[in-house]
mmCIF file of C-alpha atoms (C1' of nucleotides) in Angstrom:
data_model
loop_
_atom_site.group_PDB
_atom_site.id
_atom_site.type_symbol
_atom_site.label_atom_id
_atom_site.label_comp_id
_atom_site.label_asym_id
_atom_site.label_seq_id
_atom_site.Cartn_x
_atom_site.Cartn_y
_atom_site.Cartn_z
ATOM 1 C CA UNK S 1 0.000 0.000 0.000
ATOM 2 C CA UNK S 2 1.365 3.353 -1.038
ATOM 3 C CA UNK S 3 0.698 6.042 1.582
ATOM 4 C CA UNK S 4 1.051 9.641 0.495
ATOM 5 C CA UNK S 5 1.454 12.334 3.129
ATOM 6 C CA UNK S 6 1.128 16.077 3.287
ATOM 7 C CA UNK S 7 0.978 19.114 5.541
ATOM 8 C CA UNK S 8 -0.703 22.501 5.621
ATOM 9 C CA UNK S 9 0.510 25.850 4.391
ATOM 10 C CA UNK S 10 3.860 26.314 6.128
ATOM 11 C CA UNK S 11 7.142 24.468 6.314
ATOM 12 C CA UNK S 12 9.110 24.112 9.506
ATOM 13 C CA UNK S 13 12.146 23.039 7.534
ATOM 14 C CA UNK S 14 12.360 25.790 4.919
ATOM 15 C CA UNK S 15 12.883 29.038 6.806
ATOM 16 C CA UNK S 16 11.602 32.500 5.900
ATOM 17 C CA UNK S 17 9.129 31.031 3.475
ATOM 18 C CA UNK S 18 5.724 32.214 4.636
ATOM 19 C CA UNK S 19 2.897 31.740 2.161
ATOM 20 C CA UNK S 20 0.494 33.777 4.296
ATOM 21 C CA UNK S 21 2.029 37.192 4.549
ATOM 22 C CA UNK S 22 -0.645 39.846 4.789
ATOM 23 C CA UNK S 23 -1.436 43.422 5.663
ATOM 24 C CA UNK S 24 -3.922 44.432 8.316
ATOM 25 C CA UNK S 25 -6.918 46.590 7.468
ATOM 26 C CA UNK S 26 -5.718 49.148 9.960
ATOM 27 C CA UNK S 27 -2.347 49.573 8.250
ATOM 28 C CA UNK S 28 -3.818 49.360 4.782
ATOM 29 C CA UNK S 29 -6.188 52.211 5.524
ATOM 30 C CA UNK S 30 -3.222 54.395 6.438
ATOM 31 C CA UNK S 31 -2.003 54.221 2.849
ATOM 32 C CA UNK S 32 -3.475 57.202 1.060
ATOM 33 C CA UNK S 33 -2.881 56.811 -2.643
ATOM 34 C CA UNK S 34 -4.375 53.945 -4.589
ATOM 35 C CA UNK S 35 -1.187 53.185 -6.491
ATOM 36 C CA UNK S 36 0.710 52.389 -3.314
ATOM 37 C CA UNK S 37 -2.199 50.293 -2.070
ATOM 38 C CA UNK S 38 -2.154 48.321 -5.304
ATOM 39 C CA UNK S 39 1.608 47.889 -5.111
ATOM 40 C CA UNK S 40 1.362 46.706 -1.495
ATOM 41 C CA UNK S 41 -1.191 43.978 -2.264
ATOM 42 C CA UNK S 42 0.627 42.870 -5.382
ATOM 43 C CA UNK S 43 4.019 42.656 -3.725
ATOM 44 C CA UNK S 44 2.678 40.561 -0.818
ATOM 45 C CA UNK S 45 0.793 38.264 -3.197
ATOM 46 C CA UNK S 46 3.863 37.697 -5.345
ATOM 47 C CA UNK S 47 5.911 36.861 -2.269
ATOM 48 C CA UNK S 48 3.277 34.377 -1.103
ATOM 49 C CA UNK S 49 3.085 32.748 -4.527
ATOM 50 C CA UNK S 50 6.867 32.590 -4.897
ATOM 51 C CA UNK S 51 7.183 31.020 -1.453
ATOM 52 C CA UNK S 52 4.484 28.531 -2.400
ATOM 53 C CA UNK S 53 6.624 27.567 -5.390
ATOM 54 C CA UNK S 54 9.644 27.128 -3.144
ATOM 55 C CA UNK S 55 7.640 24.847 -0.851
ATOM 56 C CA UNK S 56 6.375 22.770 -3.764
ATOM 57 C CA UNK S 57 9.937 22.095 -4.944
ATOM 58 C CA UNK S 58 10.863 21.218 -1.390
ATOM 59 C CA UNK S 59 7.884 18.863 -1.193
ATOM 60 C CA UNK S 60 8.878 17.201 -4.450
ATOM 61 C CA UNK S 61 12.422 16.715 -3.171
ATOM 62 C CA UNK S 62 11.071 15.098 -0.002
ATOM 63 C CA UNK S 63 8.416 13.084 -1.816
ATOM 64 C CA UNK S 64 5.622 14.841 0.083
ATOM 65 C CA UNK S 65 2.733 14.513 -2.334
ATOM 66 C CA UNK S 66 -0.022 16.393 -0.512
ATOM 67 C CA UNK S 67 -0.093 20.071 0.238
ATOM 68 C CA UNK S 68 -2.723 22.495 1.500
ATOM 69 C CA UNK S 69 -2.496 26.059 0.235
ATOM 70 C CA UNK S 70 -2.643 28.993 2.565
ATOM 71 C CA UNK S 71 -6.036 30.714 2.449
ATOM 72 C CA UNK S 72 -4.220 34.019 2.568
ATOM 73 C CA UNK S 73 -2.231 33.840 -0.658
ATOM 74 C CA UNK S 74 -3.927 37.058 -1.746
ATOM 75 C CA UNK S 75 -4.202 39.552 1.132
ATOM 76 C CA UNK S 76 -7.629 41.147 1.644
ATOM 77 C CA UNK S 77 -8.891 39.173 -1.346
ATOM 78 C CA UNK S 78 -12.435 38.984 0.014
ATOM 79 C CA UNK S 79 -12.415 42.315 1.771
ATOM 80 C CA UNK S 80 -14.019 45.384 0.256
ATOM 81 C CA UNK S 81 -10.718 47.308 0.431
ATOM 82 C CA UNK S 82 -8.915 44.623 -1.537
ATOM 83 C CA UNK S 83 -11.137 44.965 -4.619
ATOM 84 C CA UNK S 84 -8.744 47.297 -6.416
ATOM 85 C CA UNK S 85 -6.888 44.912 -8.678
ATOM 86 C CA UNK S 86 -7.295 41.809 -10.805
ATOM 87 C CA UNK S 87 -4.928 39.479 -8.976
ATOM 88 C CA UNK S 88 -5.457 36.409 -11.132
ATOM 89 C CA UNK S 89 -4.805 38.455 -14.259
ATOM 90 C CA UNK S 90 -1.819 40.367 -12.938
ATOM 91 C CA UNK S 91 -0.201 37.306 -11.349
ATOM 92 C CA UNK S 92 -1.362 34.898 -14.033
ATOM 93 C CA UNK S 93 2.151 33.642 -14.817
ATOM 94 C CA UNK S 94 2.934 32.706 -11.237
ATOM 95 C CA UNK S 95 -0.451 31.049 -10.682
ATOM 96 C CA UNK S 96 -0.003 29.048 -13.865
ATOM 97 C CA UNK S 97 3.510 28.051 -12.880
ATOM 98 C CA UNK S 98 2.238 26.671 -9.570
ATOM 99 C CA UNK S 99 -0.369 24.650 -11.421
ATOM 100 C CA UNK S 100 2.197 23.312 -13.851
ATOM 101 C CA UNK S 101 4.511 22.165 -11.054
ATOM 102 C CA UNK S 102 1.596 20.386 -9.397
ATOM 103 C CA UNK S 103 0.356 18.650 -12.541
ATOM 104 C CA UNK S 104 3.768 17.647 -13.854
ATOM 105 C CA UNK S 105 4.811 16.155 -10.535
ATOM 106 C CA UNK S 106 1.587 14.434 -9.542
ATOM 107 C CA UNK S 107 1.061 16.542 -6.440
ATOM 108 C CA UNK S 108 -2.328 16.607 -4.725
ATOM 109 C CA UNK S 109 -3.396 19.971 -3.370
ATOM 110 C CA UNK S 110 -6.322 21.396 -1.458
ATOM 111 C CA UNK S 111 -7.500 24.472 0.389
ATOM 112 C CA UNK S 112 -9.263 24.793 3.719
ATOM 113 C CA UNK S 113 -11.438 27.902 4.117
ATOM 114 C CA UNK S 114 -11.422 28.999 7.741
ATOM 115 C CA UNK S 115 -13.798 29.101 10.682
ATOM 116 C CA UNK S 116 -15.525 32.227 9.416
ATOM 117 C CA UNK S 117 -16.712 30.583 6.239
ATOM 118 C CA UNK S 118 -19.993 29.029 7.343
ATOM 119 C CA UNK S 119 -22.199 27.534 4.676
ATOM 120 C CA UNK S 120 -25.104 26.547 6.938
ATOM 121 C CA UNK S 121 -25.564 29.897 8.634
ATOM 122 C CA UNK S 122 -29.141 31.175 8.975
ATOM 123 C CA UNK S 123 -27.910 34.724 8.394
ATOM 124 C CA UNK S 124 -28.081 35.720 4.767
ATOM 125 C CA UNK S 125 -25.187 38.199 4.948
ATOM 126 C CA UNK S 126 -22.962 35.564 6.554
ATOM 127 C CA UNK S 127 -23.858 33.135 3.799
ATOM 128 C CA UNK S 128 -22.999 35.765 1.198
ATOM 129 C CA UNK S 129 -19.584 36.218 2.803
ATOM 130 C CA UNK S 130 -19.065 32.467 2.874
ATOM 131 C CA UNK S 131 -19.962 32.309 -0.800
ATOM 132 C CA UNK S 132 -17.509 35.116 -1.553
ATOM 133 C CA UNK S 133 -14.736 33.304 0.284
ATOM 134 C CA UNK S 134 -15.422 30.025 -1.522
ATOM 135 C CA UNK S 135 -15.404 31.917 -4.816
ATOM 136 C CA UNK S 136 -12.024 33.386 -3.927
ATOM 137 C CA UNK S 137 -10.577 29.946 -3.197
ATOM 138 C CA UNK S 138 -12.034 28.600 -6.415
ATOM 139 C CA UNK S 139 -10.667 31.534 -8.391
ATOM 140 C CA UNK S 140 -7.161 30.820 -7.091
ATOM 141 C CA UNK S 141 -7.413 27.143 -8.021
ATOM 142 C CA UNK S 142 -8.742 28.016 -11.462
ATOM 143 C CA UNK S 143 -5.914 30.500 -12.000
ATOM 144 C CA UNK S 144 -3.629 27.535 -11.386
ATOM 145 C CA UNK S 145 -5.550 25.595 -14.041
ATOM 146 C CA UNK S 146 -6.367 22.876 -11.528
ATOM 147 C CA UNK S 147 -9.435 20.721 -12.124
ATOM 148 C CA UNK S 148 -12.030 19.676 -9.546
ATOM 149 C CA UNK S 149 -9.629 17.145 -8.010
ATOM 150 C CA UNK S 150 -8.156 20.177 -6.220
ATOM 151 C CA UNK S 151 -10.591 20.276 -3.304
ATOM 152 C CA UNK S 152 -11.825 22.811 -0.793
ATOM 153 C CA UNK S 153 -12.273 21.239 2.634
ATOM 154 C CA UNK S 154 -14.866 22.745 4.948
ATOM 155 C CA UNK S 155 -16.773 21.963 8.102
ATOM 156 C CA UNK S 156 -20.536 21.780 8.337
ATOM 157 C CA UNK S 157 -20.835 24.883 10.517
ATOM 158 C CA UNK S 158 -22.919 25.734 13.560
ATOM 159 C CA UNK S 159 -25.768 23.818 15.203
ATOM 160 C CA UNK S 160 -27.933 26.797 16.213
ATOM 161 C CA UNK S 161 -29.811 24.752 18.769
ATOM 162 C CA UNK S 162 -31.274 22.363 16.202
ATOM 163 C CA UNK S 163 -28.886 20.048 14.411
ATOM 164 C CA UNK S 164 -31.489 18.523 12.114
ATOM 165 C CA UNK S 165 -32.492 21.939 10.793
ATOM 166 C CA UNK S 166 -28.846 23.030 10.622
ATOM 167 C CA UNK S 167 -28.008 19.963 8.502
ATOM 168 C CA UNK S 168 -30.940 20.620 6.200
ATOM 169 C CA UNK S 169 -29.843 24.216 5.827
ATOM 170 C CA UNK S 170 -26.354 23.065 4.875
ATOM 171 C CA UNK S 171 -27.880 21.042 2.069
ATOM 172 C CA UNK S 172 -30.134 23.893 0.926
ATOM 173 C CA UNK S 173 -27.335 26.445 1.000
ATOM 174 C CA UNK S 174 -24.855 24.082 -0.654
ATOM 175 C CA UNK S 175 -27.198 23.822 -3.614
ATOM 176 C CA UNK S 176 -27.166 27.611 -3.932
ATOM 177 C CA UNK S 177 -23.439 27.564 -4.715
ATOM 178 C CA UNK S 178 -22.082 27.472 -8.262
ATOM 179 C CA UNK S 179 -21.643 23.939 -9.549
ATOM 180 C CA UNK S 180 -17.897 24.500 -10.038
ATOM 181 C CA UNK S 181 -17.656 25.215 -6.341
ATOM 182 C CA UNK S 182 -19.958 22.357 -5.372
ATOM 183 C CA UNK S 183 -17.646 20.029 -7.256
ATOM 184 C CA UNK S 184 -14.679 21.103 -5.178
ATOM 185 C CA UNK S 185 -16.222 20.974 -1.707
ATOM 186 C CA UNK S 186 -15.495 18.082 0.603
ATOM 187 C CA UNK S 187 -16.836 17.909 4.151
ATOM 188 C CA UNK S 188 -14.854 17.074 7.259
ATOM 189 C CA UNK S 189 -16.153 15.919 10.631
ATOM 190 C CA UNK S 190 -15.338 18.419 13.384
ATOM 191 C CA UNK S 191 -14.327 18.183 17.030
ATOM 192 C CA UNK S 192 -17.385 19.727 18.673
ATOM 193 C CA UNK S 193 -20.606 19.415 16.718
ATOM 194 C CA UNK S 194 -20.737 17.169 13.664
ATOM 195 C CA UNK S 195 -19.624 13.578 14.112
ATOM 196 C CA UNK S 196 -18.660 11.155 11.346
ATOM 197 C CA UNK S 197 -22.237 9.882 11.344
ATOM 198 C CA UNK S 198 -23.624 13.392 10.894
ATOM 199 C CA UNK S 199 -21.200 14.330 8.127
ATOM 200 C CA UNK S 200 -21.524 11.041 6.285
ATOM 201 C CA UNK S 201 -25.276 11.543 6.112
ATOM 202 C CA UNK S 202 -24.837 14.968 4.489
ATOM 203 C CA UNK S 203 -22.130 13.739 2.110
ATOM 204 C CA UNK S 204 -24.238 10.813 0.942
ATOM 205 C CA UNK S 205 -27.207 13.086 0.372
ATOM 206 C CA UNK S 206 -25.172 15.583 -1.676
ATOM 207 C CA UNK S 207 -22.921 12.948 -3.249
ATOM 208 C CA UNK S 208 -19.760 14.729 -2.194
ATOM 209 C CA UNK S 209 -16.605 13.208 -0.650
ATOM 210 C CA UNK S 210 -16.032 13.118 3.086
ATOM 211 C CA UNK S 211 -12.691 13.711 4.755
ATOM 212 C CA UNK S 212 -12.326 11.629 7.883
ATOM 213 C CA UNK S 213 -10.503 13.492 10.630
ATOM 214 C CA UNK S 214 -9.445 10.794 13.063
ATOM 215 C CA UNK S 215 -8.446 13.253 15.781
ATOM 216 C CA UNK S 216 -11.775 15.068 15.598
ATOM 217 C CA UNK S 217 -13.553 11.735 15.785
ATOM 218 C CA UNK S 218 -11.685 11.025 19.014
ATOM 219 C CA UNK S 219 -12.655 14.475 20.341
ATOM 220 C CA UNK S 220 -16.304 14.282 19.350
ATOM 221 C CA UNK S 221 -18.377 11.290 18.349
ATOM 222 C CA UNK S 222 -21.764 9.787 19.010
ATOM 223 C CA UNK S 223 -20.425 6.337 19.671
ATOM 224 C CA UNK S 224 -19.827 5.536 16.007
ATOM 225 C CA UNK S 225 -17.612 2.527 15.382
ATOM 226 C CA UNK S 226 -14.812 3.810 13.193
ATOM 227 C CA UNK S 227 -13.998 0.487 11.578
ATOM 228 C CA UNK S 228 -17.615 -0.009 10.621
ATOM 229 C CA UNK S 229 -17.874 3.507 9.205
ATOM 230 C CA UNK S 230 -14.626 3.461 7.211
ATOM 231 C CA UNK S 231 -15.943 1.674 4.104
ATOM 232 C CA UNK S 232 -18.924 4.018 3.900
ATOM 233 C CA UNK S 233 -16.786 7.131 4.379
ATOM 234 C CA UNK S 234 -14.251 6.049 1.782
ATOM 235 C CA UNK S 235 -17.037 5.093 -0.631
ATOM 236 C CA UNK S 236 -18.026 8.768 -0.850
ATOM 237 C CA UNK S 237 -14.857 9.281 -2.918
ATOM 238 C CA UNK S 238 -16.069 6.711 -5.486
ATOM 239 C CA UNK S 239 -13.139 6.002 -7.832
ATOM 240 C CA UNK S 240 -10.798 8.573 -6.305
ATOM 241 C CA UNK S 241 -8.321 7.906 -3.518
ATOM 242 C CA UNK S 242 -9.859 9.068 -0.210
ATOM 243 C CA UNK S 243 -8.103 11.457 2.127
ATOM 244 C CA UNK S 244 -7.958 11.521 5.896
ATOM 245 C CA UNK S 245 -6.666 14.067 8.391
ATOM 246 C CA UNK S 246 -4.511 12.805 11.214
ATOM 247 C CA UNK S 247 -3.131 14.546 14.276
ATOM 248 C CA UNK S 248 -2.282 13.779 17.860
ATOM 249 C CA UNK S 249 -3.636 15.537 20.975
ATOM 250 C CA UNK S 250 -1.413 18.222 22.490
ATOM 251 C CA UNK S 251 -1.969 17.097 26.081
ATOM 252 C CA UNK S 252 -4.567 15.584 28.382
ATOM 253 C CA UNK S 253 -5.595 19.076 29.472
ATOM 254 C CA UNK S 254 -5.829 20.358 25.904
ATOM 255 C CA UNK S 255 -6.714 17.264 23.911
ATOM 256 C CA UNK S 256 -8.228 19.210 21.028
ATOM 257 C CA UNK S 257 -5.024 21.128 20.290
ATOM 258 C CA UNK S 258 -2.538 19.656 17.874
ATOM 259 C CA UNK S 259 0.702 18.195 19.169
ATOM 260 C CA UNK S 260 4.108 18.943 17.641
ATOM 261 C CA UNK S 261 4.418 15.507 16.110
ATOM 262 C CA UNK S 262 2.330 12.443 15.367
ATOM 263 C CA UNK S 263 2.135 9.555 17.797
ATOM 264 C CA UNK S 264 3.415 6.793 15.508
ATOM 265 C CA UNK S 265 1.881 4.050 17.638
ATOM 266 C CA UNK S 266 -1.543 5.663 17.343
ATOM 267 C CA UNK S 267 -1.100 6.022 13.622
ATOM 268 C CA UNK S 268 -0.125 2.358 13.248
ATOM 269 C CA UNK S 269 -3.192 1.452 15.238
ATOM 270 C CA UNK S 270 -5.314 3.337 12.747
ATOM 271 C CA UNK S 271 -3.506 1.645 9.856
ATOM 272 C CA UNK S 272 -4.462 -1.704 11.321
ATOM 273 C CA UNK S 273 -8.055 -0.587 11.478
ATOM 274 C CA UNK S 274 -7.914 0.598 7.863
ATOM 275 C CA UNK S 275 -5.828 -2.256 6.563
ATOM 276 C CA UNK S 276 -8.123 -3.018 3.643
ATOM 277 C CA UNK S 277 -8.103 0.538 2.316
ATOM 278 C CA UNK S 278 -5.901 2.853 0.331
ATOM 279 C CA UNK S 279 -5.891 6.569 1.198
ATOM 280 C CA UNK S 280 -3.952 9.819 1.455
ATOM 281 C CA UNK S 281 -2.985 11.349 4.778
ATOM 282 C CA UNK S 282 -2.937 15.033 5.615
ATOM 283 C CA UNK S 283 -0.846 15.503 8.736
ATOM 284 C CA UNK S 284 -1.956 18.313 11.020
ATOM 285 C CA UNK S 285 0.864 18.831 13.478
ATOM 286 C CA UNK S 286 2.571 21.926 14.749
ATOM 287 C CA UNK S 287 5.902 20.821 13.326
ATOM 288 C CA UNK S 288 4.287 20.568 9.861
ATOM 289 C CA UNK S 289 6.567 18.875 7.297
ATOM 290 C CA UNK S 290 9.034 17.942 10.029
ATOM 291 C CA UNK S 291 6.263 15.871 11.582
ATOM 292 C CA UNK S 292 5.579 14.199 8.225
ATOM 293 C CA UNK S 293 9.214 13.168 7.783
ATOM 294 C CA UNK S 294 9.467 11.961 11.371
ATOM 295 C CA UNK S 295 6.332 9.846 11.142
ATOM 296 C CA UNK S 296 7.371 8.336 7.817
ATOM 297 C CA UNK S 297 10.751 7.399 9.270
ATOM 298 C CA UNK S 298 9.113 5.787 12.277
ATOM 299 C CA UNK S 299 6.807 3.786 10.057
ATOM 300 C CA UNK S 300 9.752 2.377 8.124
ATOM 301 C CA UNK S 301 11.392 0.916 11.222
ATOM 302 C "C1'" DT P 1 15.813 43.089 18.029
ATOM 303 C "C1'" DC P 2 12.598 41.107 21.023
ATOM 304 C "C1'" DG P 3 8.231 40.424 23.432
ATOM 305 C "C1'" DT P 4 3.445 41.114 23.511
ATOM 306 C "C1'" DG P 5 -1.074 42.564 22.204
ATOM 307 C "C1'" DT P 6 -3.839 42.576 18.071
ATOM 308 C "C1'" DC P 7 -6.008 41.045 13.824
ATOM 309 C "C1'" DA P 8 -11.667 40.915 8.687
ATOM 310 C "C1'" DA P 9 -14.435 37.400 9.391
ATOM 311 C "C1'" DG P 10 -18.641 33.312 13.116
ATOM 312 C "C1'" DA P 11 -20.473 30.409 16.658
ATOM 313 C "C1'" DT P 12 -20.985 29.438 21.273
ATOM 314 C "C1'" DC P 13 -20.533 29.699 26.044
ATOM 315 C "C1'" DT P 14 -20.019 32.753 30.050
ATOM 316 C "C1'" DT P 15 -20.900 36.928 32.551
ATOM 317 C "C1'" DA D 1 -25.696 42.978 25.724
ATOM 318 C "C1'" DA D 2 -21.013 42.402 26.028
ATOM 319 C "C1'" DG D 3 -16.912 39.636 26.501
ATOM 320 C "C1'" DA D 4 -14.013 35.435 26.241
ATOM 321 C "C1'" DT D 5 -12.757 31.441 23.749
ATOM 322 C "C1'" DC D 6 -11.662 28.685 19.820
ATOM 323 C "C1'" DT D 7 -7.007 28.675 16.766
ATOM 324 C "C1'" DT D 8 -3.141 30.701 14.619
ATOM 325 C "C1'" DG D 9 0.644 32.915 11.989
ATOM 326 C "C1'" DA D 10 1.930 37.172 11.203
ATOM 327 C "C1'" DC D 11 1.695 42.023 11.907
ATOM 328 C "C1'" DA D 12 2.476 46.270 14.642
ATOM 329 C "C1'" DC D 13 4.048 48.666 18.199
ATOM 330 C "C1'" DG D 14 6.682 49.766 22.125
ATOM 331 C "C1'" DA D 15 10.543 48.590 25.105
#
DNA sequence: TCGTGTCAAGATCTT
DNA sequence: AAGATCTTGACACGA
């Protein structure tokens, strides 16, 4: 079985290579003339894209096949103040180069819109903002010429005192998104509200893939038997190779936080459980790519 | 240069 | 109704 690994956004091996440089609204507002504002956004974006390229080469050298893009490649991209330039047009060459590196080297990439992007919100303005953010992520992936295998991972959202209604609203709101975006969205179980059973139900209904987060399942579940659920979860990916998220708890006091590295014994235990399946593994650990290399080494021995 | 408070955004729990 | 927390890297400011 060939296991491919990956990490999110930032390398702990390659120094001074942030892909999420930004400018705060407060500082941006202090800039008076529009030309300087434009220059500021463009310069930061180019740095983030160039650093992304550096990380991709690093990943190729280390045989790390999965990578999650920073959501902040383009600063203020979804903010009103940031609507002063056509970033995909002006940085088209760099976006295309990233896409070429990915395609030519068989890398598998994704994005993960943040906690503020809530599809199942009952507030219309919040939904509009969520839609805008998803459109931004999609625009970036399209600028890279990546097809719908480049996914956007999200959570279900809030419960709002009635999970059944909140689930239904996710489905309703999901259908209001552009089909290009629908085709990229995959749902992940979270650590407080939506268990693997909850998320699987939604994914089956919408016929979209489900990312199993093993750590979240340990944090929050409704007694679901993971081994029994695995075939159903992986089936949501149909012909494609499923992906899971794996991380280890930081401590007994803060079990939901991510630890520096992955507990190899715990990972092997999961492998035993999933022995009949083939899947990709996104490692969520504070030491990022260092944690990937360490785990891989420990699995070899 | 270093340490620390702050940051666009939502949901939820506490006060 | 207002504030803290979640989670997190990076910014911004003052020492």
